[in-house]
Amino acid sequence: MSTFREGGTPLEARIDAVAARRLQALAADAGPLRRGMIELAVFTLKQAWACIFGAAMLALLVLARLVYPDDAVLVRADALVLAAVALQIAMVALRLESGRELWVIVLFHVVGTAMEVFKTQVGSWSYETDGMLRIGAVPLYTGFMYAAVGSYMVRVFRLFDLRFRRYPPLWATAVLAAAIYVNFFAHHYLPDARWVLLLAVAALYGPCVMSFRNHRGGTRYRMPILLAFLGVAFFLWVAENIGTGAGAWIYPHQQAGWEMVPLAKLVSWLLLMLISVVLVTAVYRPRAEEDVIRVSSGGRTT
């Protein structure tokens, strides 16, 4: 029986084993429709597990707005920082996150916080001004929001045993990610290159096909990687609407009252997510789907 990527947590190994057993037991005599529904249910549950850190952070943001006292001695922003730190410690202590990727999550903090400091200075968005645990106008809990994206990415790699056909060269993806990151700063002073960068993303990743499986030994499903990117960017946009609705940060057009974040922000999230992908591939190098076929045909499993 095949195993998923090394570095998974013990709980994730148990989740995968249970999913495999249940699918094999339930689908043995089931028709195609029922098997498809079972696979969809497992896929949804595993996606929910992959989002656990981000979902917990989002819940903290909403609860801080709904139930945290406005007149508390410890201001809301500082309480959120301490809660986020406690959440990250718990994830590691309970072995819900493997130590292997902690360094890349730290990189997410650094990359995200640096951009936050700049963006608040130029007025792209703003936070509440109270609290001690901040860098300039940026409360330190913001770094954990970026880390939540990284946490999701590495979990997806582990849980679904992602493999790729025609994955672009890593050096090219690194150059593109660096250009995207620079543009987030430079477009305030130079012409905005995001549409050129979006075309570069399409050209570089367009030929790539991603395959995944819901459980060990299961059927591999394929989809264009650009479609996966777009799906993740959409859910990040949904989370952003929840975050701004909770007052965790606001855009200039929301100063007089909450309004939906424009759909155009999907482009920004898609580009930012590409930076996330490149950081994650520094920990989990993309594996070729052909390796699965070649090894399996030799009488062994991956």
CSV table of C-alpha atoms in Angstrom, one decimal:
chain,number,residue,atom,x,y,z
A,1,MET,CA,0.0,0.0,0.0
A,2,SER,CA,1.3,3.4,-0.9
A,3,THR,CA,2.1,6.1,1.6
A,4,PHE,CA,1.7,9.9,1.4
A,5,ARG,CA,4.4,12.4,1.5
A,6,GLU,CA,6.9,12.2,4.3
A,7,GLY,CA,6.6,14.8,7.0
A,8,GLY,CA,2.9,14.4,7.7
A,9,THR,CA,1.7,14.6,11.2
A,10,PRO,CA,0.5,11.4,13.1
A,11,LEU,CA,-3.1,12.7,13.1
A,12,GLU,CA,-3.0,13.2,9.3
A,13,ALA,CA,-1.7,9.7,8.9
A,14,ARG,CA,-4.7,8.4,10.9
A,15,ILE,CA,-7.1,10.6,8.9
A,16,ASP,CA,-5.8,9.1,5.7
A,17,ALA,CA,-5.9,5.5,7.0
A,18,VAL,CA,-9.5,5.9,8.2
A,19,ALA,CA,-10.5,7.5,4.9
A,20,ALA,CA,-8.9,4.7,2.9
A,21,ARG,CA,-10.6,2.0,4.9
A,22,ARG,CA,-14.0,3.7,4.8
A,23,LEU,CA,-13.9,4.3,1.1
A,24,GLN,CA,-12.8,0.8,0.4
A,25,ALA,CA,-15.6,-0.6,2.6
A,26,LEU,CA,-18.4,1.7,1.4
A,27,ALA,CA,-17.5,1.8,-2.3
A,28,ALA,CA,-16.9,-1.9,-2.8
A,29,ASP,CA,-20.5,-2.6,-3.9
A,30,ALA,CA,-21.5,1.0,-4.6
A,31,GLY,CA,-22.4,2.4,-8.0
A,32,PRO,CA,-20.4,5.2,-9.7
A,33,LEU,CA,-22.7,7.9,-8.3
A,34,ARG,CA,-22.3,6.8,-4.8
A,35,ARG,CA,-18.6,6.3,-5.1
A,36,GLY,CA,-18.3,9.8,-6.5
A,37,MET,CA,-20.3,11.2,-3.5
A,38,ILE,CA,-18.1,9.4,-1.1
A,39,GLU,CA,-15.0,10.7,-2.7
A,40,LEU,CA,-16.4,14.2,-2.7
A,41,ALA,CA,-17.2,13.9,1.0
A,42,VAL,CA,-13.6,12.8,1.8
A,43,PHE,CA,-12.2,15.6,-0.4
A,44,THR,CA,-14.3,18.2,1.4
A,45,LEU,CA,-13.4,16.9,4.9
A,46,LYS,CA,-9.7,16.9,4.0
A,47,GLN,CA,-9.9,20.4,2.5
A,48,ALA,CA,-11.5,21.5,5.8
A,49,TRP,CA,-8.7,20.0,7.8
A,50,ALA,CA,-6.1,21.7,5.5
A,51,CYS,CA,-7.8,25.0,6.4
A,52,ILE,CA,-7.8,24.4,10.2
A,53,PHE,CA,-5.2,27.1,11.0
A,54,GLY,CA,-6.8,29.7,8.7
A,55,ALA,CA,-10.3,28.8,10.0
A,56,ALA,CA,-9.1,29.2,13.6
A,57,MET,CA,-7.5,32.6,12.8
A,58,LEU,CA,-10.7,33.7,11.1
A,59,ALA,CA,-12.8,32.6,14.0
A,60,LEU,CA,-10.5,34.5,16.4
A,61,LEU,CA,-11.0,37.7,14.3
A,62,VAL,CA,-14.7,37.4,14.3
A,63,LEU,CA,-15.0,36.5,18.0
A,64,ALA,CA,-12.7,39.4,18.9
A,65,ARG,CA,-15.2,41.7,17.2
A,66,LEU,CA,-18.3,40.1,18.6
A,67,VAL,CA,-17.5,39.2,22.2
A,68,TYR,CA,-14.3,40.9,23.2
A,69,PRO,CA,-15.0,44.0,25.5
A,70,ASP,CA,-14.1,47.3,24.0
A,71,ASP,CA,-13.0,48.6,27.4
A,72,ALA,CA,-10.8,45.6,28.3
A,73,VAL,CA,-7.4,46.4,29.9
A,74,LEU,CA,-5.8,44.3,27.2
A,75,VAL,CA,-6.8,45.9,23.9
A,76,ARG,CA,-8.4,43.8,21.2
A,77,ALA,CA,-5.4,43.9,18.8
A,78,ASP,CA,-2.9,42.8,21.5
A,79,ALA,CA,-5.3,40.0,22.6
A,80,LEU,CA,-5.5,38.8,19.0
A,81,VAL,CA,-1.7,38.7,18.9
A,82,LEU,CA,-1.4,36.6,22.0
A,83,ALA,CA,-4.2,34.3,20.9
A,84,ALA,CA,-2.5,33.8,17.5
A,85,VAL,CA,0.8,32.9,19.2
A,86,ALA,CA,-1.0,30.5,21.5
A,87,LEU,CA,-2.7,28.9,18.5
A,88,GLN,CA,0.6,28.4,16.7
A,89,ILE,CA,2.2,26.9,19.8
A,90,ALA,CA,-0.7,24.5,20.2
A,91,MET,CA,-0.5,23.4,16.5
A,92,VAL,CA,3.1,22.4,17.0
A,93,ALA,CA,2.8,21.0,20.6
A,94,LEU,CA,-0.2,18.9,19.6
A,95,ARG,CA,1.7,17.7,16.5
A,96,LEU,CA,-0.9,19.1,14.2
A,97,GLU,CA,1.8,20.8,12.3
A,98,SER,CA,5.1,19.1,11.5
A,99,GLY,CA,8.4,20.8,12.4
A,100,ARG,CA,9.7,20.4,8.8
A,101,GLU,CA,7.8,23.4,7.4
A,102,LEU,CA,8.0,25.7,10.4
A,103,TRP,CA,10.8,27.7,8.8
A,104,VAL,CA,8.7,28.4,5.7
A,105,ILE,CA,5.8,29.5,7.9
A,106,VAL,CA,8.3,32.0,9.5
A,107,LEU,CA,9.1,33.2,6.0
A,108,PHE,CA,5.4,33.8,5.4
A,109,HIS,CA,5.4,36.0,8.5
A,110,VAL,CA,8.4,38.0,7.4
A,111,VAL,CA,7.3,38.4,3.8
A,112,GLY,CA,3.7,39.3,4.8
A,113,THR,CA,4.6,41.7,7.6
A,114,ALA,CA,7.1,43.6,5.5
A,115,MET,CA,4.4,44.1,2.9
A,116,GLU,CA,1.8,45.1,5.5
A,117,VAL,CA,4.1,47.8,7.0
A,118,PHE,CA,4.6,49.3,3.6
A,119,LYS,CA,1.0,49.0,2.5
A,120,THR,CA,-0.4,50.7,5.6
A,121,GLN,CA,2.1,53.5,5.2
A,122,VAL,CA,0.8,54.3,1.7
A,123,GLY,CA,-2.8,54.0,2.7
A,124,SER,CA,-3.8,50.8,0.9
A,125,TRP,CA,-5.6,49.6,4.0
A,126,SER,CA,-5.6,50.3,7.7
A,127,TYR,CA,-6.0,48.7,11.2
A,128,GLU,CA,-7.1,49.9,14.6
A,129,THR,CA,-4.5,52.2,16.0
A,130,ASP,CA,-4.5,51.0,19.6
A,131,GLY,CA,-2.2,48.3,21.1
A,132,MET,CA,1.4,47.8,21.9
A,133,LEU,CA,2.2,44.6,19.9
A,134,ARG,CA,2.7,46.1,16.5
A,135,ILE,CA,5.2,47.3,14.0
A,136,GLY,CA,4.3,50.9,13.0
A,137,ALA,CA,0.6,50.7,12.1
A,138,VAL,CA,0.6,46.9,11.7
A,139,PRO,CA,-0.6,44.7,14.6
A,140,LEU,CA,1.6,41.5,14.8
A,141,TYR,CA,-1.4,39.2,14.3
A,142,THR,CA,-1.3,40.0,10.6
A,143,GLY,CA,1.7,37.8,10.1
A,144,PHE,CA,-0.3,34.9,11.3
A,145,MET,CA,-2.9,35.5,8.6
A,146,TYR,CA,-0.2,35.1,6.0
A,147,ALA,CA,1.1,32.0,7.8
A,148,ALA,CA,-2.4,30.6,7.6
A,149,VAL,CA,-2.1,30.5,3.8
A,150,GLY,CA,1.3,28.7,4.1
A,151,SER,CA,-0.2,26.2,6.5
A,152,TYR,CA,-3.0,25.4,4.1
A,153,MET,CA,-0.5,25.0,1.2
A,154,VAL,CA,1.7,22.5,3.0
A,155,ARG,CA,-1.2,20.5,4.3
A,156,VAL,CA,-2.7,20.2,0.8
A,157,PHE,CA,0.6,18.9,-0.5
A,158,ARG,CA,0.6,16.2,2.3
A,159,LEU,CA,-3.0,15.3,2.4
A,160,PHE,CA,-3.6,14.9,-1.3
A,161,ASP,CA,-0.2,13.6,-2.4
A,162,LEU,CA,0.0,16.2,-5.2
A,163,ARG,CA,1.9,15.3,-8.3
A,164,PHE,CA,2.5,17.4,-11.5
A,165,ARG,CA,2.9,17.1,-15.2
A,166,ARG,CA,5.0,19.7,-16.9
A,167,TYR,CA,5.7,21.7,-13.7
A,168,PRO,CA,7.7,24.8,-14.7
A,169,PRO,CA,11.4,25.1,-13.7
A,170,LEU,CA,11.7,26.2,-10.1
A,171,TRP,CA,14.2,28.9,-11.0
A,172,ALA,CA,11.6,30.4,-13.3
A,173,THR,CA,8.9,30.3,-10.7
A,174,ALA,CA,11.2,31.9,-8.1
A,175,VAL,CA,12.0,34.8,-10.6
A,176,LEU,CA,8.3,35.3,-11.3
A,177,ALA,CA,7.4,35.3,-7.5
A,178,ALA,CA,10.2,37.9,-6.8
A,179,ALA,CA,8.8,40.1,-9.6
A,180,ILE,CA,5.3,39.8,-8.2
A,181,TYR,CA,6.5,40.7,-4.7
A,182,VAL,CA,8.5,43.7,-6.0
A,183,ASN,CA,5.4,44.9,-8.0
A,184,PHE,CA,3.3,45.0,-4.8
A,185,PHE,CA,5.6,47.8,-3.7
A,186,ALA,CA,6.7,49.3,-7.0
A,187,HIS,CA,3.3,49.9,-8.5
A,188,HIS,CA,2.8,52.9,-6.1
A,189,TYR,CA,5.6,54.7,-8.0
A,190,LEU,CA,5.9,53.0,-11.4
A,191,PRO,CA,3.3,51.6,-13.8
A,192,ASP,CA,1.5,48.7,-12.4
A,193,ALA,CA,2.7,45.4,-14.0
A,194,ARG,CA,0.2,43.1,-12.5
A,195,TRP,CA,-1.6,42.3,-15.8
A,196,VAL,CA,1.8,41.5,-17.4
A,197,LEU,CA,2.6,39.3,-14.4
A,198,LEU,CA,-0.7,37.6,-14.7
A,199,LEU,CA,0.0,36.8,-18.3
A,200,ALA,CA,3.4,35.5,-17.2
A,201,VAL,CA,1.7,33.3,-14.7
A,202,ALA,CA,-0.6,31.9,-17.4
A,203,ALA,CA,2.3,31.3,-19.7
A,204,LEU,CA,4.5,29.6,-17.1
A,205,TYR,CA,1.9,27.4,-15.4
A,206,GLY,CA,-0.6,27.0,-18.2
A,207,PRO,CA,0.8,23.7,-19.5
A,208,CYS,CA,1.0,22.2,-16.0
A,209,VAL,CA,-1.6,19.6,-14.8
A,210,MET,CA,-1.9,18.7,-11.2
A,211,SER,CA,-3.1,15.3,-10.0
A,212,PHE,CA,-4.2,14.4,-6.5
A,213,ARG,CA,-5.8,11.5,-4.6
A,214,ASN,CA,-8.1,11.5,-1.7
A,215,HIS,CA,-6.5,8.6,0.1
A,216,ARG,CA,-3.6,6.1,-0.1
A,217,GLY,CA,-4.1,3.8,-3.0
A,218,GLY,CA,-7.0,5.8,-4.3
A,219,THR,CA,-7.7,7.0,-7.9
A,220,ARG,CA,-5.7,10.0,-9.0
A,221,TYR,CA,-7.8,12.9,-10.3
A,222,ARG,CA,-6.3,15.6,-12.6
A,223,MET,CA,-7.0,19.3,-13.1
A,224,PRO,CA,-5.2,22.3,-14.6
A,225,ILE,CA,-3.1,23.9,-11.9
A,226,LEU,CA,-4.3,27.3,-12.9
A,227,LEU,CA,-7.8,26.2,-12.1
A,228,ALA,CA,-6.6,25.2,-8.6
A,229,PHE,CA,-4.9,28.6,-8.2
A,230,LEU,CA,-8.1,30.4,-9.1
A,231,GLY,CA,-10.2,28.3,-6.7
A,232,VAL,CA,-7.8,29.1,-3.8
A,233,ALA,CA,-7.7,32.8,-4.7
A,234,PHE,CA,-11.5,32.9,-4.6
A,235,PHE,CA,-11.7,31.4,-1.1
A,236,LEU,CA,-9.1,33.8,0.1
A,237,TRP,CA,-11.2,36.6,-1.3
A,238,VAL,CA,-14.2,35.2,0.7
A,239,ALA,CA,-12.1,35.1,3.8
A,240,GLU,CA,-11.0,38.7,3.2
A,241,ASN,CA,-14.6,39.8,3.1
A,242,ILE,CA,-15.2,38.0,6.4
A,243,GLY,CA,-12.0,39.6,7.9
A,244,THR,CA,-12.9,43.1,6.8
A,245,GLY,CA,-16.5,42.6,7.9
A,246,ALA,CA,-15.1,41.7,11.4
A,247,GLY,CA,-13.1,45.0,11.3
A,248,ALA,CA,-9.7,43.2,11.4
A,249,TRP,CA,-8.6,45.7,8.8
A,250,ILE,CA,-10.5,48.0,6.3
A,251,TYR,CA,-9.9,49.4,2.9
A,252,PRO,CA,-10.4,53.1,2.1
A,253,HIS,CA,-13.8,52.5,0.5
A,254,GLN,CA,-15.0,50.8,3.7
A,255,GLN,CA,-14.3,53.8,6.0
A,256,ALA,CA,-17.9,54.9,6.0
A,257,GLY,CA,-19.2,51.4,6.5
A,258,TRP,CA,-18.5,47.9,5.4
A,259,GLU,CA,-18.8,47.1,1.7
A,260,MET,CA,-17.8,44.0,-0.2
A,261,VAL,CA,-14.2,43.8,-1.3
A,262,PRO,CA,-14.1,44.3,-5.1
A,263,LEU,CA,-13.8,41.1,-7.2
A,264,ALA,CA,-10.8,42.7,-8.8
A,265,LYS,CA,-8.9,41.8,-5.6
A,266,LEU,CA,-9.0,38.2,-6.9
A,267,VAL,CA,-6.0,39.2,-9.2
A,268,SER,CA,-4.0,40.4,-6.2
A,269,TRP,CA,-4.8,37.2,-4.3
A,270,LEU,CA,-3.9,35.1,-7.2
A,271,LEU,CA,-0.5,36.8,-7.6
A,272,LEU,CA,0.1,36.7,-3.8
A,273,MET,CA,-0.7,33.0,-3.8
A,274,LEU,CA,2.0,32.4,-6.4
A,275,ILE,CA,4.5,33.7,-3.9
A,276,SER,CA,3.0,31.2,-1.4
A,277,VAL,CA,3.4,28.4,-3.9
A,278,VAL,CA,7.0,29.1,-4.5
A,279,LEU,CA,7.8,29.3,-0.7
A,280,VAL,CA,6.1,25.9,-0.2
A,281,THR,CA,7.9,24.3,-3.0
A,282,ALA,CA,11.1,25.1,-1.2
A,283,VAL,CA,10.0,22.6,1.4
A,284,TYR,CA,8.0,20.1,-0.7
A,285,ARG,CA,9.7,19.9,-4.1
A,286,PRO,CA,7.0,19.2,-6.8
A,287,ARG,CA,6.9,15.6,-7.8
A,288,ALA,CA,6.3,14.3,-11.3
A,289,GLU,CA,3.2,12.2,-11.8
A,290,GLU,CA,5.4,10.1,-14.1
A,291,ASP,CA,7.3,8.9,-11.1
A,292,VAL,CA,4.2,7.2,-9.7
A,293,ILE,CA,3.6,5.4,-13.0
A,294,ARG,CA,7.2,4.3,-13.4
A,295,VAL,CA,7.7,3.0,-9.8
A,296,SER,CA,4.3,1.3,-9.7
A,297,SER,CA,5.0,-0.5,-13.0
A,298,GLY,CA,8.1,-1.9,-11.5
A,299,GLY,CA,6.1,-3.8,-8.9
A,300,ARG,CA,6.4,-1.3,-6.1
A,301,THR,CA,4.3,1.6,-4.9
A,302,THR,CA,5.3,5.1,-4.0
